[in-house]
Short mmCIF file of C-alpha atoms in Angstrom, two decimals:
data_model
loop_
_atom_site.label_atom_id
_atom_site.label_comp_id
_atom_site.label_asym_id
_atom_site.label_seq_id
_atom_site.Cartn_x
_atom_site.Cartn_y
_atom_site.Cartn_z
CA MET A 1 0.00 0.00 0.00
CA TYR A 2 2.59 2.57 1.11
CA LYS A 3 5.03 1.44 -1.58
CA ASP A 4 2.57 2.63 -4.24
CA SER A 5 2.50 6.09 -2.65
CA PHE A 6 6.10 6.67 -3.74
CA PHE A 7 5.14 6.14 -7.40
CA ILE A 8 1.84 8.06 -7.51
CA PRO A 9 3.57 11.44 -8.16
CA PHE A 10 5.09 10.06 -11.37
CA LYS A 11 1.60 9.69 -12.80
CA GLU A 12 -0.22 12.44 -10.93
CA HIS A 13 2.39 15.03 -12.01
CA HIS A 14 3.52 13.27 -15.19
CA ASP A 15 4.44 16.51 -16.97
CA SER A 16 6.45 18.00 -14.06
CA ILE A 17 10.20 18.28 -14.61
CA ILE A 18 13.37 16.91 -13.02
CA ILE A 19 16.57 18.50 -14.36
CA ASP A 20 19.99 16.87 -14.16
CA ALA A 21 21.97 20.12 -14.25
CA THR A 22 25.34 18.34 -14.37
CA GLN A 23 24.38 16.73 -17.70
CA SER A 24 22.18 19.65 -18.88
CA LYS A 25 19.29 17.23 -19.39
CA SER A 26 15.66 17.51 -18.33
CA TYR A 27 13.05 14.79 -17.97
CA THR A 28 9.34 14.75 -17.25
CA TYR A 29 8.28 12.71 -14.23
CA GLU A 30 6.76 10.25 -16.72
CA GLU A 31 10.10 9.87 -18.56
CA VAL A 32 11.89 9.34 -15.24
CA TYR A 33 9.42 6.59 -14.33
CA ASN A 34 10.03 4.82 -17.64
CA GLN A 35 13.78 4.80 -16.94
CA ILE A 36 13.12 3.42 -13.46
CA ASP A 37 10.93 0.70 -14.98
CA ASP A 38 13.76 -0.43 -17.27
CA ILE A 39 16.36 -0.52 -14.48
CA ALA A 40 13.96 -2.32 -12.11
CA ALA A 41 13.40 -5.05 -14.71
CA GLY A 42 17.15 -5.77 -14.75
CA ILE A 43 17.37 -5.82 -10.94
CA GLU A 44 14.27 -8.01 -10.67
CA ALA A 45 15.90 -10.61 -12.94
CA LEU A 46 18.55 -11.18 -10.22
CA GLN A 47 15.79 -12.53 -7.92
CA LEU A 48 17.12 -10.81 -4.81
CA ALA A 49 15.23 -11.58 -1.60
CA GLN A 50 12.40 -9.11 -1.08
CA HIS A 51 12.84 -6.57 1.74
CA SER A 52 16.60 -7.11 1.85
CA ILE A 53 19.08 -4.20 1.79
CA VAL A 54 20.79 -3.01 -1.38
CA VAL A 55 23.70 -0.58 -1.04
CA ILE A 56 23.86 2.02 -3.84
CA TYR A 57 27.50 2.99 -3.72
CA GLY A 58 29.71 5.78 -5.00
CA TYR A 59 27.38 7.60 -7.40
CA LYS A 60 28.39 11.26 -7.68
CA ASN A 61 25.45 12.05 -9.94
CA ALA A 62 22.29 12.56 -7.86
CA TYR A 63 19.98 11.74 -10.77
CA LYS A 64 21.53 8.28 -11.26
CA SER A 65 21.37 7.65 -7.50
CA LEU A 66 17.68 8.51 -7.45
CA LEU A 67 16.89 6.25 -10.42
CA LEU A 68 18.41 3.35 -8.49
CA PHE A 69 16.66 4.39 -5.27
CA PHE A 70 13.25 4.20 -6.93
CA SER A 71 14.20 1.02 -8.86
CA CYS A 72 15.00 -0.72 -5.58
CA LEU A 73 11.66 0.40 -4.10
CA LYS A 74 9.87 -0.94 -7.16
CA CYS A 75 11.55 -4.35 -6.60
CA ASP A 76 10.54 -4.39 -2.90
CA LEU A 77 14.13 -3.86 -1.81
CA ILE A 78 15.49 -1.49 0.86
CA PRO A 79 17.95 1.03 -0.65
CA PHE A 80 20.91 2.43 1.30
CA LEU A 81 22.77 5.24 -0.48
CA VAL A 82 26.46 5.34 0.49
CA GLU A 83 29.01 7.96 -0.55
CA THR A 84 32.34 7.11 -2.19
CA GLY A 85 34.83 5.87 0.41
CA GLY A 86 32.13 4.73 2.80
CA LEU A 87 32.44 0.94 2.41
CA SER A 88 34.56 0.63 5.56
CA LYS A 89 31.67 2.08 7.56
CA ILE A 90 29.10 -0.52 6.50
CA THR A 91 30.97 -3.77 7.24
CA ASP A 92 28.75 -4.22 10.31
CA LEU A 93 25.61 -4.46 8.12
CA LYS A 94 24.33 -7.71 6.57
CA PHE A 95 23.16 -6.31 3.24
CA ASN A 96 22.21 -8.43 0.25
CA ALA A 97 23.67 -6.58 -2.74
CA LEU A 98 25.83 -3.65 -3.77
CA ILE A 99 25.23 -1.55 -6.89
CA ALA A 100 28.11 0.65 -8.05
CA GLU A 101 28.91 2.92 -10.98
CA ALA A 102 32.44 1.47 -11.30
CA ALA A 103 33.95 -1.92 -10.57
CA VAL A 104 34.57 -2.47 -6.84
CA THR A 105 37.83 -4.10 -5.72
CA ASP A 106 37.16 -3.97 -1.97
CA SER A 107 37.34 -7.26 -0.03
CA ILE A 108 33.69 -6.80 0.86
CA VAL A 109 32.72 -8.16 -2.60
CA GLU A 110 35.42 -10.82 -3.08
CA ASN A 111 33.01 -13.76 -2.58
CA ALA A 112 30.02 -12.12 -4.26
CA THR A 113 28.29 -12.96 -7.53
CA ALA A 114 29.01 -10.11 -9.98
CA GLN A 115 26.88 -9.01 -12.90
CA LYS A 116 26.33 -5.92 -15.07
CA VAL A 117 22.78 -4.54 -15.06
CA ASN A 118 22.42 -1.79 -17.65
CA ASP A 119 25.51 0.35 -16.87
CA ALA A 120 25.74 -0.65 -13.21
CA TYR A 121 28.05 -3.15 -11.52
CA VAL A 122 25.97 -5.37 -9.24
CA TYR A 123 27.45 -7.61 -6.53
CA TYR A 124 25.05 -9.92 -4.70
CA ASN A 125 24.95 -12.98 -2.45
CA LEU A 126 27.33 -11.03 -0.19
CA HIS A 127 26.19 -12.61 3.07
CA ASP A 128 24.33 -15.79 4.01
CA ASP A 129 22.57 -14.25 7.00
CA ILE A 130 21.20 -11.04 5.48
CA TYR A 131 18.72 -8.68 7.09
CA ILE A 132 15.14 -9.30 5.90
CA GLY A 133 12.57 -6.65 6.77
CA ASP A 134 8.91 -6.19 5.96
CA GLU A 135 6.81 -4.24 3.47
CA ASN A 136 6.87 -1.00 5.48
CA ASP A 137 10.70 -0.77 5.46
CA LEU A 138 11.63 2.16 3.17
CA LEU A 139 15.35 2.87 3.33
CA VAL A 140 18.45 2.87 5.49
CA VAL A 141 20.33 6.10 6.28
CA SER A 142 23.40 6.43 8.45
CA SER A 143 24.07 8.72 11.38
CA SER A 144 26.98 11.12 11.16
CA GLY A 145 29.17 8.78 13.18
CA THR A 146 30.73 11.70 15.05
CA THR A 147 29.51 10.52 18.45
CA ALA A 148 29.66 6.76 18.00
CA GLY A 149 32.64 6.23 15.68
CA THR A 150 30.92 3.76 13.36
CA PRO A 151 27.74 5.36 11.99
CA LYS A 152 24.47 3.82 13.11
CA LYS A 153 22.29 2.28 10.39
CA ILE A 154 18.89 3.91 10.80
CA LEU A 155 15.87 2.17 9.27
CA LEU A 156 13.04 4.48 8.17
CA GLY A 157 9.51 3.32 7.35
CA LYS A 158 7.32 4.15 4.36
CA GLN A 159 4.30 5.15 6.42
CA GLN A 160 6.39 7.26 8.81
CA THR A 161 8.28 9.04 6.00
CA ILE A 162 5.09 9.89 4.12
CA ALA A 163 3.77 11.52 7.32
CA ASN A 164 6.98 13.55 7.65
CA ILE A 165 6.84 14.67 4.01
CA ALA A 166 3.27 15.91 4.48
CA SER A 167 4.26 17.75 7.66
CA ASN A 168 7.28 19.32 5.94
CA ARG A 169 5.24 20.46 2.91
CA GLU A 170 2.74 22.21 5.17
CA ALA A 171 5.37 23.81 7.43
CA MET A 172 7.09 25.54 4.47
CA SER A 173 4.05 25.96 2.20
CA ILE A 174 5.74 24.09 -0.66
CA THR A 175 3.65 24.02 -3.84
CA LYS A 176 3.85 22.73 -7.39
CA ASP A 177 5.01 26.21 -8.46
CA ASP A 178 8.24 25.87 -6.48
CA VAL A 179 11.57 25.17 -8.21
CA THR A 180 14.08 23.67 -5.81
CA LEU A 181 17.84 23.42 -6.34
CA VAL A 182 19.31 20.27 -4.74
CA LEU A 183 22.98 20.67 -3.78
CA LEU A 184 22.90 18.36 -0.75
CA PRO A 185 23.83 14.68 -1.13
CA VAL A 186 20.75 12.48 -1.59
CA SER A 187 22.46 9.92 0.65
CA TYR A 188 21.60 12.32 3.46
CA SER A 189 18.05 12.24 4.91
CA TYR A 190 17.86 16.04 4.81
CA GLY A 191 18.66 16.09 1.07
CA LEU A 192 16.58 13.04 0.15
CA ILE A 193 13.47 13.34 2.32
CA ALA A 194 13.24 16.95 3.49
CA GLN A 195 14.12 18.40 0.08
CA PHE A 196 13.82 15.98 -2.85
CA LEU A 197 10.88 13.79 -1.79
CA THR A 198 8.94 16.71 -0.29
CA HIS A 199 9.06 18.54 -3.63
CA PHE A 200 8.57 15.34 -5.63
CA PHE A 201 5.34 14.54 -3.80
CA THR A 202 4.15 18.08 -4.57
CA GLY A 203 4.97 17.82 -8.28
CA ALA A 204 7.43 20.73 -8.16
CA LYS A 205 10.29 21.26 -10.61
CA ILE A 206 13.49 19.77 -9.18
CA VAL A 207 16.97 20.84 -10.31
CA LEU A 208 19.72 18.40 -9.31
CA GLY A 209 23.11 20.11 -9.10
CA GLU A 210 26.59 18.80 -8.40
CA ARG A 211 27.78 20.08 -5.06
CA LEU A 212 30.91 22.13 -5.67
CA LEU A 213 30.11 22.89 -9.31
CA GLY A 214 26.60 23.90 -8.25
CA ILE A 215 28.04 26.37 -5.74
CA LEU A 216 30.27 27.93 -8.39
CA GLN A 217 27.36 28.14 -10.83
CA LEU A 218 24.76 29.51 -8.40
CA PRO A 219 24.06 32.81 -10.19
CA GLN A 220 23.64 31.05 -13.57
CA LEU A 221 21.45 28.28 -12.09
CA PHE A 222 19.27 30.83 -10.30
CA GLN A 223 18.73 32.79 -13.50
CA LYS A 224 18.33 29.85 -15.89
CA HIS A 225 15.86 27.84 -13.81
CA GLN A 226 14.20 30.62 -11.77
CA ILE A 227 14.97 28.76 -8.54
CA THR A 228 12.54 29.50 -5.66
CA ASN A 229 14.30 27.64 -2.82
CA VAL A 230 17.58 25.98 -1.81
CA PHE A 231 18.11 23.67 1.15
CA MET A 232 21.45 24.07 2.94
CA THR A 233 23.39 22.70 5.84
CA PRO A 234 25.45 25.32 7.71
CA LEU A 235 28.59 23.85 6.11
CA LEU A 236 27.16 24.18 2.59
CA ALA A 237 26.13 27.74 3.44
CA ARG A 238 29.64 28.61 4.64
CA LEU A 239 31.16 27.14 1.48
CA ILE A 240 28.89 29.42 -0.55
CA LEU A 241 29.85 32.38 1.63
CA TYR A 242 33.53 31.56 1.15
CA TYR A 243 33.30 31.56 -2.65
CA TYR A 244 31.14 34.71 -2.76
CA GLN A 245 32.71 36.71 0.08
CA LYS A 246 33.62 39.55 -2.29
CA ILE A 247 30.12 39.77 -3.79
CA PRO A 248 27.59 41.81 -1.79
CA LYS A 249 24.46 40.06 -3.15
CA ILE A 250 23.52 37.28 -5.57
CA LYS A 251 20.55 38.23 -7.74
CA ASN A 252 17.74 35.71 -7.26
CA ASN A 253 14.00 34.97 -7.16
CA LEU A 254 14.22 32.87 -4.00
CA ARG A 255 11.11 32.49 -1.91
CA PHE A 256 13.20 31.05 0.92
CA ILE A 257 16.38 29.21 1.93
CA THR A 258 16.40 26.49 4.57
CA MET A 259 19.22 25.81 6.98
CA GLY A 260 19.24 22.47 8.78
CA GLY A 261 21.23 19.36 9.63
CA ASP A 262 23.27 21.18 12.27
CA LYS A 263 23.02 24.34 14.33
CA PRO A 264 23.30 27.36 11.97
CA HIS A 265 25.49 29.70 14.02
CA LEU A 266 24.62 33.39 14.15
CA PRO A 267 27.44 34.69 11.88
CA THR A 268 26.37 32.20 9.19
CA PHE A 269 22.75 33.33 9.43
CA GLN A 270 23.65 36.98 9.18
CA ASN A 271 25.96 36.57 6.17
CA VAL A 272 23.58 34.27 4.26
CA PHE A 273 20.79 36.79 4.79
CA ARG A 274 22.93 39.60 3.38
CA LEU A 275 24.03 37.52 0.35
CA PHE A 276 20.55 36.34 -0.69
CA SER A 277 18.14 38.87 0.88
CA CYS A 278 15.32 36.35 1.29
CA PRO A 279 13.60 34.63 4.23
CA ILE A 280 15.50 31.81 5.92
CA TYR A 281 13.85 28.76 7.46
CA SER A 282 15.97 27.30 10.22
CA THR A 283 14.82 23.69 10.46
CA TYR A 284 15.39 21.34 13.37
CA GLY A 285 15.29 17.58 13.13
CA LEU A 286 17.20 14.32 13.11
CA ALA A 287 17.00 11.21 10.95
CA GLU A 288 15.45 9.17 13.76
CA ALA A 289 12.53 11.62 13.89
CA GLY A 290 11.63 11.37 10.27
CA PRO A 291 13.70 13.77 9.77
CA ARG A 292 12.10 17.28 10.07
CA VAL A 293 10.52 18.35 13.38
CA ALA A 294 10.35 22.16 13.71
CA THR A 295 10.75 25.27 11.55
CA CYS A 296 11.75 28.83 12.49
CA LYS A 297 11.22 31.53 9.86
CA TYR A 298 13.50 34.57 9.77
CA THR A 299 12.37 37.48 7.61
CA GLU A 300 15.15 39.83 8.72
CA VAL A 301 18.75 39.54 9.88
CA PRO A 302 18.92 38.14 13.45
CA GLU A 303 20.31 40.58 15.98
CA GLN A 304 23.77 40.12 17.45
CA ASP A 305 22.60 38.81 20.83
CA SER A 306 19.52 36.93 19.64
CA GLU A 307 19.05 33.33 20.73
CA ALA A 308 18.17 30.74 18.10
CA CYS A 309 15.00 28.90 19.06
CA ILE A 310 13.93 25.85 17.07
CA GLY A 311 10.77 27.65 15.96
CA LEU A 312 7.26 26.42 15.36
CA VAL A 313 6.67 22.70 15.74
CA ASN A 314 5.73 21.11 12.41
CA PRO A 315 2.12 19.91 11.98
CA GLY A 316 1.30 16.62 13.70
CA ILE A 317 4.31 16.76 16.05
CA THR A 318 4.51 17.53 19.78
CA LEU A 319 7.60 18.57 21.76
CA ARG A 320 8.28 18.53 25.49
CA VAL A 321 11.18 18.66 27.93
CA ALA A 322 12.14 15.47 29.77
CA HIS A 323 13.47 17.14 32.91
CA THR A 324 16.84 16.26 34.38
CA GLU A 325 18.42 17.49 37.62
CA LYS A 326 21.90 17.40 36.09
CA TYR A 327 21.78 21.01 34.82
CA GLN A 328 18.95 22.46 36.92
CA ASP A 329 21.13 24.20 39.54
CA LYS A 330 22.89 26.11 36.74
CA TYR A 331 19.64 27.39 35.24
CA ASN A 332 17.59 28.27 38.32
CA ASP A 333 13.87 27.70 37.66
CA THR A 334 14.09 27.52 33.86
CA PRO A 335 12.79 24.12 32.65
CA ILE A 336 15.77 22.22 31.24
CA GLY A 337 16.24 18.67 30.05
CA TYR A 338 16.28 16.36 27.05
CA LEU A 339 14.12 17.28 24.08
CA GLN A 340 11.37 14.73 23.60
CA ILE A 341 9.59 14.38 20.25
CA GLU A 342 6.18 12.81 19.81
CA SER A 343 5.67 12.13 16.12
CA PRO A 344 4.06 9.73 13.63
CA SER A 345 7.45 9.61 11.86
CA ILE A 346 9.69 7.93 14.44
CA TYR A 347 12.34 5.60 12.96
CA LEU A 348 11.84 1.82 12.96
CA GLY A 349 15.14 1.08 14.68
CA TYR A 350 18.90 0.61 14.27
CA ILE A 351 20.05 -2.36 12.19
CA ARG A 352 23.04 -4.16 13.68
CA GLY A 353 24.21 -7.01 11.46
CA ASN A 354 20.91 -8.62 10.50
CA VAL A 355 18.99 -7.65 13.63
CA LEU A 356 16.66 -4.68 14.01
CA ASP A 357 17.04 -3.00 17.40
CA LYS A 358 13.66 -1.29 17.77
CA PRO A 359 13.21 1.91 19.80
CA SER A 360 11.42 1.67 23.15
CA SER A 361 8.49 3.63 21.66
CA ASN A 362 7.24 3.98 18.09
CA ALA A 363 5.64 7.32 18.92
CA VAL A 364 8.03 9.17 21.28
CA LEU A 365 11.75 9.80 20.83
CA THR A 366 13.97 11.18 23.61
CA THR A 367 16.91 12.93 21.97
CA LYS A 368 20.35 13.75 23.39
CA ASP A 369 19.74 17.45 22.76
CA ILE A 370 19.60 19.51 25.96
CA VAL A 371 17.01 22.30 25.74
CA VAL A 372 15.54 25.05 27.85
CA LYS A 373 11.94 26.13 27.52
CA LYS A 374 11.18 29.85 27.80
CA ASP A 375 7.87 31.54 26.94
CA ASN A 376 6.65 28.30 25.35
CA ARG A 377 9.67 28.24 23.00
CA TYR A 378 12.50 25.71 22.90
CA PHE A 379 16.19 26.66 22.77
CA ILE A 380 18.85 24.02 22.17
CA LEU A 381 21.93 24.44 24.34
CA GLY A 382 23.81 21.48 22.86
CA ARG A 383 24.16 17.71 22.87
CA GLU A 384 24.48 15.80 26.13
CA GLY A 385 28.02 16.34 27.43
CA ASP A 386 28.99 18.96 24.83
CA PHE A 387 30.13 21.55 27.36
CA ILE A 388 32.80 22.33 29.93
CA GLU A 389 32.36 23.73 33.43
CA TYR A 390 34.61 26.69 34.06
CA LYS A 391 34.52 29.30 36.81
CA ASP A 392 31.17 28.00 38.10
CA ARG A 393 29.40 28.20 34.74
CA ILE A 394 28.65 25.91 31.82
CA ILE A 395 30.19 26.81 28.47
CA TRP A 396 28.39 24.94 25.69
CA PHE A 397 30.36 24.00 22.58
CA ASN A 398 27.58 25.51 20.42
CA SER A 399 28.10 29.00 21.83
CA LEU A 400 31.88 28.58 21.78
CA SER A 401 31.73 27.80 18.05
CA ASP A 402 29.89 31.06 17.37
CA GLU A 403 33.09 32.97 18.12
CA LEU A 404 35.02 31.02 15.47
CA TYR A 405 32.57 31.32 12.59
CA HIS A 406 33.08 35.07 12.13
CA ALA A 407 36.11 34.31 9.94
CA PRO A 408 35.01 33.43 6.37
CA GLU A 409 37.88 30.94 6.06
CA VAL A 410 36.39 28.78 8.86
CA LEU A 411 34.04 26.18 7.35
CA LYS A 412 33.41 23.77 10.21
CA VAL A 413 34.30 23.55 13.90
CA SER A 414 34.53 20.29 15.84
CA ILE A 415 35.07 20.35 19.61
CA ARG A 416 35.94 17.44 21.89
CA LYS A 417 37.00 17.30 25.53
CA ASP A 418 38.91 14.93 27.79
CA SER A 419 38.01 13.80 31.32
CA GLU A 420 39.50 16.99 32.76
CA ASP A 421 37.45 19.32 30.50
CA ARG A 422 40.45 20.20 28.36
CA MET A 423 39.26 20.74 24.80
CA GLU A 424 40.56 19.96 21.34
CA ILE A 425 39.07 22.48 18.94
CA GLY A 426 39.28 21.27 15.34
CA VAL A 427 38.91 24.02 12.75
CA PHE A 428 38.27 22.96 9.14
CA HIS A 429 39.35 25.87 6.98
CA ARG A 430 40.29 27.25 3.58
CA ASN A 431 43.37 29.48 3.23
CA LYS A 432 45.27 30.68 6.28
CA ILE A 433 43.63 31.20 9.64
CA ASN A 434 44.65 34.06 11.90
CA VAL A 435 45.35 31.90 14.97
CA PRO A 436 46.15 34.80 17.37
CA GLU A 437 42.83 36.38 16.42
CA VAL A 438 40.94 33.16 17.21
CA GLU A 439 42.75 32.75 20.51
CA GLN A 440 42.04 36.37 21.45
CA ALA A 441 38.31 35.96 20.72
CA LEU A 442 38.06 32.98 23.07
CA LYS A 443 40.07 34.80 25.72
CA ASP A 444 37.93 37.96 25.54
CA LYS A 445 34.56 36.17 25.57
CA TYR A 446 35.20 33.19 27.85
CA ASP A 447 38.60 33.85 29.53
CA LEU A 448 39.86 30.63 27.91
CA HIS A 449 43.59 30.36 27.20
CA ALA A 450 45.28 28.29 24.49
CA GLY A 451 47.45 25.56 25.98
CA ASP A 452 45.77 25.76 29.39
CA HIS A 453 42.15 25.12 28.43
CA TYR A 454 42.29 23.95 24.83
CA ASP A 455 44.47 22.98 21.89
CA LEU A 456 43.67 24.38 18.47
CA LYS A 457 43.91 21.89 15.62
CA LEU A 458 43.82 23.33 12.07
CA ILE A 459 42.55 20.99 9.34
CA GLU A 460 42.56 21.79 5.61
CA PHE A 461 38.99 21.30 4.37
CA ASN A 462 38.26 18.25 2.20
CA ASN A 463 35.84 18.99 -0.63
CA THR A 464 34.26 15.53 -0.41
CA TYR A 465 32.65 16.27 2.96
CA TYR A 466 29.48 18.33 2.72
CA LYS A 467 27.18 17.54 5.63
#
C-alpha cells in the first residue's frame, strides 16, 4: 500500500520536470518513471530476496542515485545510499547486494556474484545471513558517526516518512510552483526526504546540481531555472559564503532558503541573509525523527545577541522537555532537560548485522539534545556532554563555536573534551587562519587560554565532505 504512494507522483504530475543540471538534461516525471521501470526489470531478474538491503555505492550524480533508489523500491528492496569511500563504515551491516557505478575491488565483494545490469556493476549474495525486513521498510540512512565512531544504520519506514513529508510540505508551504535546487547529497536524509521527496510529492520542478560545481554556478542556475528555494546545511552555506565573500548580493528569485542538519550559528545566518536577501527557514530535526521536526522563519537579519529557538513545531508533532536534575542548579527555575519528540514519523530502529534493534516507543523519541523552555519556546543548548564547566558556569560548545565562525575561512568547527574538560578544537578551513585572532576571541569572551584550556587543531577542508 505505502510502496505505491512513492510512485503516484510520477503519474499524478507526469508533466512535471526533473533537471539533471550536471548533464544539462531535463526529464518529465513520466520519462523518469520509464527509466526506473527499465532498471527495475534488470534488478528483478537477479531474484534478490524481497525486503533485503541493497547498497547504492559511490554515485556522484544525484539523478543516477535517485533512479536506483526508486528502482529498488519498485523491486521491494530497501535502498541504502552510500558515498564514495564509505564501504569501511558498513561492514557491520548484513546487506544483500551492492550496486556501483564502477567496478569495486574492496574485499567486501570478493566472494560475491558479480553481474552488469544496464551500466551498473551489481554484486550480490554477499552474506548468508542477510537482514530481511517487511513491506513498510523504506530505506536505510546512516548517522553522522561523530559521536559513536561507526555510523548507526537507521531504518526508516514508508508510512512514517510519508507523514513527515506531508508535515514538511505544510510547514514551508511548498507548492507545485516551487523550483528547488538540490545541492545536498541524496544519501543524506535532509537532502533526500526533506528536500527531494517533499518537492517530488508536490509535483514541483526539481533541479539536481553537483555540489561544488553547483556552488560555483549559483548565479547562472538561479537565473536559468528561476529557482525559488535551496536547502542548505550550515557547512554548505559557509562554502557558498567563502566563494562569494567579495560579492555583496547574488541576484535571485528565491522564496526562501532552509538551513538544517546542524546548528546554523549566528554569523552564518547573518551573512547568508545579506548575500541572498530572502527569508531563511531554520529547520530542526534528526533522521530518527523522520527527519524534520520544527521550523523557524527569519524574515530579517537576526540581531547580534539573539538566541536561536527551534521555531514552530511542524504539523502533527509535539515537543516537550524530559526534565533532568543534572543542569537544573545552573539554570535556576528555567525548565531544562532532554528534548522529547512525539511524532508519527519515528524511525523503525537501528540495524546491527541482520537484527533490528527497535526503539522503546514507536511514537516518542527522547533525543540527546539539551534544551531550555522559555515563553513556550525551545532553545537548544547542545548535545548531552557537549560543554565544559569553568569558573562556576557551563560553556556549551555551540556557543563557543559562534566565536570562530566570524572568519570566512572557517568552514566547520569540531570540539571534543577529555576527562578533565580540556578541549581539542578542530577548525576545518580554507586558506590561512589568523590563529592569534581566534585565541584572542576565546580569551575575551570566555577567559579561555590556548594551551591551558584547549588545543587548536587546524585541518585543511576536504571537498568531499558536505554535511
